Amino acid sequence: MIIVLKPHPTPQVIQHVLERIEALGFTPHLSQGVSRTIIGVIGDEDKLQVEPLQAIPGVEQVVPILKPYKLASREFHAEESVFEIKGVRIGGGHLAMIAGPCAIESESILFEIAEKVRDAGANILRGGAFKPRTSPYSFQGLGEDGLKILKAAGEQFGMPIVTEVMDPRQVDLVVRYTDIFQIGARNMQNFDLLKEVGKTRTPALLKRGMSATVKDLLMSAEYILAQGNRQVILCERGVRTFEDSTRNTLDLSIVPNAKGLSHLPIIVDPSHATGRPDLIPAMARAGVAAGCDGIHIEVHSCPEKALSDGPQALLPHQYAKLMTELRQLAEVMGRTIDVREGVTV
Ligand code: PEP
Ligand code: MN
């Protein structure tokens, strides 16, 4: 850690800062230049808090040398992490193709969509049973009945499943059904939820909060990792900007950015990022070209009747066409997509 003092510190100020550092059990190294005075602090930076140092009178800036996230960082784990979930590999050149409706609405609708996306080459089935809706009067999801339907569909069509958990009190229930937890954008910093999910050994798909930086996202991943759950998949789903012709703004630069900082896989969700079926294919292709580890897309067989996010759903045939393109791109990029048993694409 490096401490920069305000210009022209008095000898008393310098002495006080040095004493505070020593009192905290660290060794200070003073460097006095013509215009600035800086103090290097040697010791285990993990044990040093920035804020108490920042509060010392005469201190202008405290600059940590290490990243605040450890387990999520490339320093901790140089190789890209690869997770295998029921035969589907994610990360390190293997793409997760997650598809399904926004919400689980009924067995017949989910089974119809599941079969179509699987045949198109999707390898993970999604569907929400607990929905984080902006309005309390909108469809809130089928709850446990929905989880049962999703699990049955996953078994029927040979796909691992992913579903959202919104509250720490739901973790015990959802873990009994799902193969992957989804933590939604609105809950990315629900730290109690992150800790509960971290205590399980079920992988987590962690969506970026609508105004979260890459550092915020990695700090949230760290919460899960720190509890011992080492299978965290990051997801870019767009952030809030001034642009209002799309639902959110897809920040594709986070793909190489997060990959440089972290070993965790990162997937792209162009459905929630754009909110527009006419834009989803181009953004999905761009995600693969940017080097992401998977694409998450909402598909519905009858979007006009969907109970949630119908306007952004792709029709099954549109998804199938896109998957053909994504497979070609993946090949050019030297990446593989694990398809489900019995599927020929
Ligand atoms: C969803 O996946 O349906 C969802 C609510 O996503 P997000 O948390 O990214 O808005
Ligand atoms: Mn949705």
XYZ file of C-alpha atoms and ligand atoms in Angstrom:
356
model
C 0.000 0.000 0.000
C 1.212 3.523 -0.744
C 0.129 6.572 1.259
C 0.432 9.975 -0.413
C 0.473 12.923 2.000
C -1.033 16.325 1.287
C 1.554 18.883 0.015
C 3.998 20.369 2.529
C 3.250 18.197 5.558
C 4.658 19.377 8.887
C 7.142 17.079 10.661
C 4.405 16.427 13.270
C 1.971 15.207 10.582
C 4.587 12.882 9.093
C 5.501 11.566 12.537
C 1.851 10.918 13.379
C 1.234 8.948 10.176
C 4.374 6.859 10.751
C 3.287 6.104 14.318
C -0.220 5.092 13.230
C 1.187 2.680 10.637
C 3.510 1.124 13.215
C 0.697 0.898 15.755
C -1.232 -1.163 13.184
C 1.721 -3.593 13.008
C 3.130 -2.455 9.655
C 6.497 -1.075 8.615
C 6.462 2.420 7.027
C 9.018 3.556 4.445
C 9.206 7.312 4.135
C 10.117 8.981 0.852
C 10.277 12.790 0.815
C 10.480 14.439 -2.595
C 10.687 18.132 -3.415
C 6.951 18.532 -3.803
C 5.378 15.344 -2.387
C 5.879 12.972 0.519
C 4.871 9.353 0.135
C 4.983 6.460 2.579
C 5.235 2.836 1.471
C 3.544 0.413 3.861
C 5.041 -3.063 4.017
C 3.073 -5.971 5.475
C 0.135 -8.226 4.721
C -2.118 -5.875 2.760
C -5.116 -8.158 3.325
C -5.086 -7.101 6.960
C -4.837 -3.386 6.243
C -8.017 -1.339 5.858
C -7.907 1.674 3.537
C -10.468 3.794 5.383
C -8.732 4.252 8.773
C -5.580 5.305 6.909
C -7.547 7.661 4.686
C -8.972 9.299 7.818
C -5.565 10.286 9.246
C -5.127 14.079 9.029
C -2.612 15.029 6.344
C -3.254 11.919 4.200
C -4.316 12.750 0.659
C -4.626 9.334 -0.933
C -4.230 5.668 -0.014
C -3.329 3.451 -2.974
C -3.691 -0.308 -2.500
C -1.265 -2.391 -4.556
C -3.275 -5.602 -4.528
C -6.775 -6.059 -5.920
C -9.539 -6.176 -3.307
C -10.785 -9.495 -4.721
C -8.448 -12.436 -4.281
C -10.109 -15.759 -5.094
C -11.696 -14.266 -8.210
C -8.408 -12.829 -9.465
C -5.992 -14.087 -12.094
C -3.182 -13.711 -9.554
C -4.846 -16.389 -7.445
C -5.724 -18.673 -10.366
C -3.789 -18.026 -13.564
C -5.640 -20.532 -15.779
C -9.204 -19.942 -16.951
C -11.626 -21.892 -14.780
C -13.640 -24.610 -16.498
C -16.749 -25.974 -14.812
C -18.527 -29.135 -15.876
C -22.200 -29.255 -15.011
C -23.965 -32.506 -15.948
C -21.660 -32.966 -18.919
C -21.761 -29.338 -20.098
C -18.424 -27.555 -19.909
C -18.283 -23.798 -19.342
C -15.111 -21.730 -19.640
C -11.681 -22.318 -21.146
C -13.001 -22.451 -24.718
C -16.304 -24.196 -23.976
C -19.473 -22.191 -24.527
C -22.619 -22.481 -22.415
C -25.707 -21.935 -24.534
C -28.452 -21.086 -22.074
C -31.982 -20.706 -23.406
C -35.583 -20.845 -22.276
C -38.477 -18.619 -21.314
C -38.164 -15.749 -18.871
C -40.659 -17.418 -16.535
C -41.888 -20.974 -16.108
C -45.581 -20.650 -16.975
C -46.870 -24.218 -17.349
C -45.566 -27.696 -18.030
C -46.806 -27.772 -21.611
C -45.318 -24.395 -22.558
C -41.968 -25.090 -20.895
C -41.646 -28.584 -22.384
C -42.424 -27.262 -25.859
C -39.787 -24.538 -25.591
C -37.234 -26.846 -23.936
C -37.431 -29.389 -26.732
C -37.045 -26.736 -29.406
C -34.065 -24.984 -27.846
C -32.354 -28.278 -27.111
C -32.805 -29.383 -30.722
C -31.353 -26.045 -31.813
C -28.224 -26.804 -29.761
C -28.867 -25.121 -26.410
C -27.134 -27.036 -23.628
C -28.636 -25.425 -20.502
C -32.341 -24.731 -19.892
C -33.415 -21.562 -18.109
C -36.695 -20.457 -16.562
C -37.673 -18.321 -13.592
C -39.879 -19.621 -10.773
C -39.264 -16.587 -8.580
C -39.434 -13.459 -10.699
C -38.035 -10.070 -9.659
C -40.736 -7.896 -11.254
C -40.674 -4.119 -11.215
C -44.387 -4.075 -10.353
C -45.805 -6.047 -7.418
C -48.922 -6.596 -9.550
C -47.024 -8.415 -12.346
C -46.734 -12.218 -12.482
C -44.355 -13.203 -9.686
C -43.598 -16.768 -10.816
C -44.956 -20.213 -9.903
C -42.584 -20.749 -6.977
C -41.919 -24.376 -6.030
C -44.451 -25.673 -8.577
C -42.357 -23.943 -11.227
C -39.155 -25.507 -9.915
C -40.742 -28.947 -10.228
C -41.704 -28.298 -13.833
C -38.248 -26.976 -14.695
C -36.503 -29.952 -13.118
C -38.792 -32.360 -14.979
C -38.087 -30.560 -18.265
C -34.342 -30.660 -17.619
C -34.540 -34.411 -17.039
C -36.806 -35.026 -20.003
C -34.566 -33.177 -22.450
C -31.209 -33.975 -20.848
C -30.254 -30.407 -19.961
C -28.924 -28.958 -16.736
C -31.156 -26.163 -15.487
C -30.625 -22.634 -14.188
C -33.167 -20.635 -12.208
C -33.162 -17.468 -10.177
C -32.988 -17.362 -6.396
C -34.036 -13.991 -5.002
C -33.805 -14.324 -1.264
C -31.450 -16.081 1.192
C -34.514 -17.869 2.615
C -35.164 -19.510 -0.773
C -31.716 -21.081 -1.103
C -32.577 -24.323 0.765
C -35.592 -24.847 -1.460
C -34.068 -23.897 -4.812
C -30.911 -25.963 -4.214
C -33.038 -29.108 -4.128
C -34.114 -28.555 -7.729
C -31.581 -26.553 -9.675
C -28.196 -27.344 -11.209
C -27.170 -23.675 -11.316
C -28.431 -20.762 -9.218
C -29.089 -17.528 -11.045
C -28.460 -14.395 -9.034
C -30.233 -11.589 -10.850
C -28.980 -8.100 -11.595
C -31.169 -6.640 -8.851
C -29.597 -8.942 -6.280
C -25.952 -8.760 -7.314
C -25.177 -6.959 -4.078
C -27.588 -8.843 -1.855
C -24.665 -9.935 0.282
C -26.681 -12.262 2.527
C -27.934 -14.061 -0.580
C -24.399 -14.311 -1.976
C -23.173 -15.812 1.295
C -25.979 -18.385 1.418
C -25.335 -19.426 -2.188
C -21.625 -19.528 -1.324
C -22.311 -22.084 1.398
C -23.767 -24.522 -1.153
C -21.736 -26.381 -3.763
C -24.165 -25.589 -6.583
C -22.692 -23.337 -9.309
C -23.903 -19.747 -9.485
C -24.614 -17.566 -12.519
C -23.993 -14.075 -11.198
C -25.551 -11.295 -13.272
C -24.010 -7.871 -13.328
C -26.007 -5.228 -11.455
C -27.437 -2.458 -13.591
C -24.952 0.085 -12.307
C -22.175 -2.226 -11.161
C -18.571 -1.800 -12.260
C -16.458 -4.812 -13.167
C -14.839 -4.446 -9.756
C -18.249 -4.512 -8.035
C -19.125 -7.648 -9.993
C -15.891 -9.379 -9.032
C -16.317 -8.354 -5.384
C -19.763 -9.985 -5.419
C -18.242 -13.123 -6.959
C -15.692 -13.010 -4.150
C -18.508 -13.234 -1.570
C -19.596 -16.559 -3.067
C -16.056 -17.878 -3.550
C -15.026 -16.906 -0.023
C -17.693 -19.242 1.389
C -16.124 -22.167 -0.453
C -18.322 -22.328 -3.555
C -15.750 -22.042 -6.330
C -18.112 -22.293 -9.302
C -19.147 -18.771 -10.227
C -20.075 -17.790 -13.787
C -20.244 -14.064 -14.480
C -22.923 -12.616 -16.764
C -23.071 -9.311 -18.600
C -26.734 -8.315 -19.112
C -26.404 -4.645 -19.904
C -26.140 -1.601 -17.690
C -28.291 1.491 -17.308
C -27.245 4.469 -19.405
C -28.944 7.526 -20.895
C -29.814 5.501 -24.013
C -33.510 4.681 -24.027
C -33.988 2.950 -27.364
C -32.660 -0.270 -25.847
C -33.661 -1.789 -22.498
C -30.080 -1.489 -21.236
C -26.692 -0.883 -22.826
C -24.619 -3.982 -23.515
C -21.090 -3.402 -22.275
C -19.185 -5.920 -24.354
C -15.817 -4.603 -23.239
C -16.445 -6.298 -19.908
C -15.758 -9.644 -21.585
C -12.030 -9.119 -22.259
C -11.859 -6.778 -19.268
C -13.164 -9.351 -16.776
C -11.118 -12.086 -18.421
C -7.948 -10.091 -17.902
C -8.733 -9.629 -14.224
C -10.364 -12.939 -13.409
C -10.217 -16.653 -14.221
C -14.015 -16.984 -13.968
C -16.062 -17.649 -17.117
C -18.212 -14.782 -18.367
C -21.309 -15.157 -20.492
C -23.389 -12.558 -22.341
C -27.162 -12.064 -22.092
C -28.223 -9.985 -25.112
C -31.928 -10.496 -24.252
C -31.975 -8.356 -21.121
C -29.190 -6.142 -22.463
C -31.151 -4.983 -25.513
C -34.740 -5.982 -24.781
C -35.179 -6.219 -28.554
C -35.400 -9.365 -30.697
C -34.128 -7.421 -33.720
C -30.868 -6.628 -31.901
C -30.308 -9.877 -29.990
C -28.692 -11.914 -32.831
C -26.076 -9.261 -33.664
C -25.188 -8.789 -30.000
C -25.003 -12.547 -29.425
C -22.590 -12.875 -32.348
C -20.580 -9.950 -31.027
C -20.398 -11.613 -27.614
C -18.932 -14.786 -29.072
C -16.525 -12.736 -31.188
C -15.453 -10.872 -28.038
C -14.474 -14.194 -26.484
C -17.288 -14.812 -24.016
C -17.944 -18.245 -22.522
C -21.601 -18.501 -23.401
C -24.797 -16.823 -24.502
C -27.998 -16.544 -22.487
C -31.171 -15.983 -24.493
C -34.875 -15.887 -23.702
C -37.029 -17.912 -26.078
C -40.807 -18.254 -26.099
C -43.091 -20.156 -28.453
C -45.734 -17.421 -28.247
C -44.182 -14.154 -27.022
C -47.495 -12.290 -27.135
C -48.859 -14.629 -24.487
C -45.718 -14.708 -22.328
C -46.253 -13.726 -18.692
C -42.857 -12.023 -18.464
C -40.453 -10.386 -20.933
C -42.482 -11.446 -23.998
C -41.382 -8.460 -26.132
C -37.737 -9.530 -25.989
C -38.256 -13.263 -26.542
C -36.922 -14.919 -29.687
C -39.184 -17.423 -31.405
C -37.764 -20.958 -31.472
C -36.997 -20.776 -35.215
C -35.180 -17.454 -34.729
C -33.134 -19.033 -31.958
C -32.310 -22.023 -34.166
C -31.081 -19.729 -36.957
C -28.953 -17.755 -34.520
C -27.475 -20.930 -33.081
C -26.370 -21.994 -36.557
C -24.495 -18.710 -36.872
C -23.048 -18.940 -33.374
C -21.753 -22.443 -34.025
C -19.938 -21.211 -37.130
C -18.465 -18.311 -35.215
C -17.456 -20.557 -32.339
C -15.593 -22.778 -34.769
C -13.698 -19.818 -36.219
C -12.859 -18.747 -32.681
C -11.575 -22.240 -31.820
C -14.340 -22.799 -29.261
C -16.581 -25.778 -28.637
C -20.232 -26.158 -27.654
C -21.265 -29.334 -25.836
C -24.575 -30.449 -27.321
C -26.998 -32.740 -25.537
C -27.252 -36.434 -26.109
C -29.122 -37.428 -29.226
C -28.992 -33.967 -30.756
C -27.485 -33.494 -34.198
C -26.894 -29.929 -35.228
C -33.993 -12.849 -16.030
O -33.000 -13.534 -16.343
O -35.148 -13.127 -16.370
C -33.763 -11.596 -15.286
C -34.691 -11.074 -14.489
O -32.547 -11.054 -15.525
P -31.813 -9.755 -14.919
O -31.598 -10.061 -13.454
O -30.556 -9.685 -15.698
O -32.722 -8.586 -15.133
Mn -36.351 -12.098 -18.218
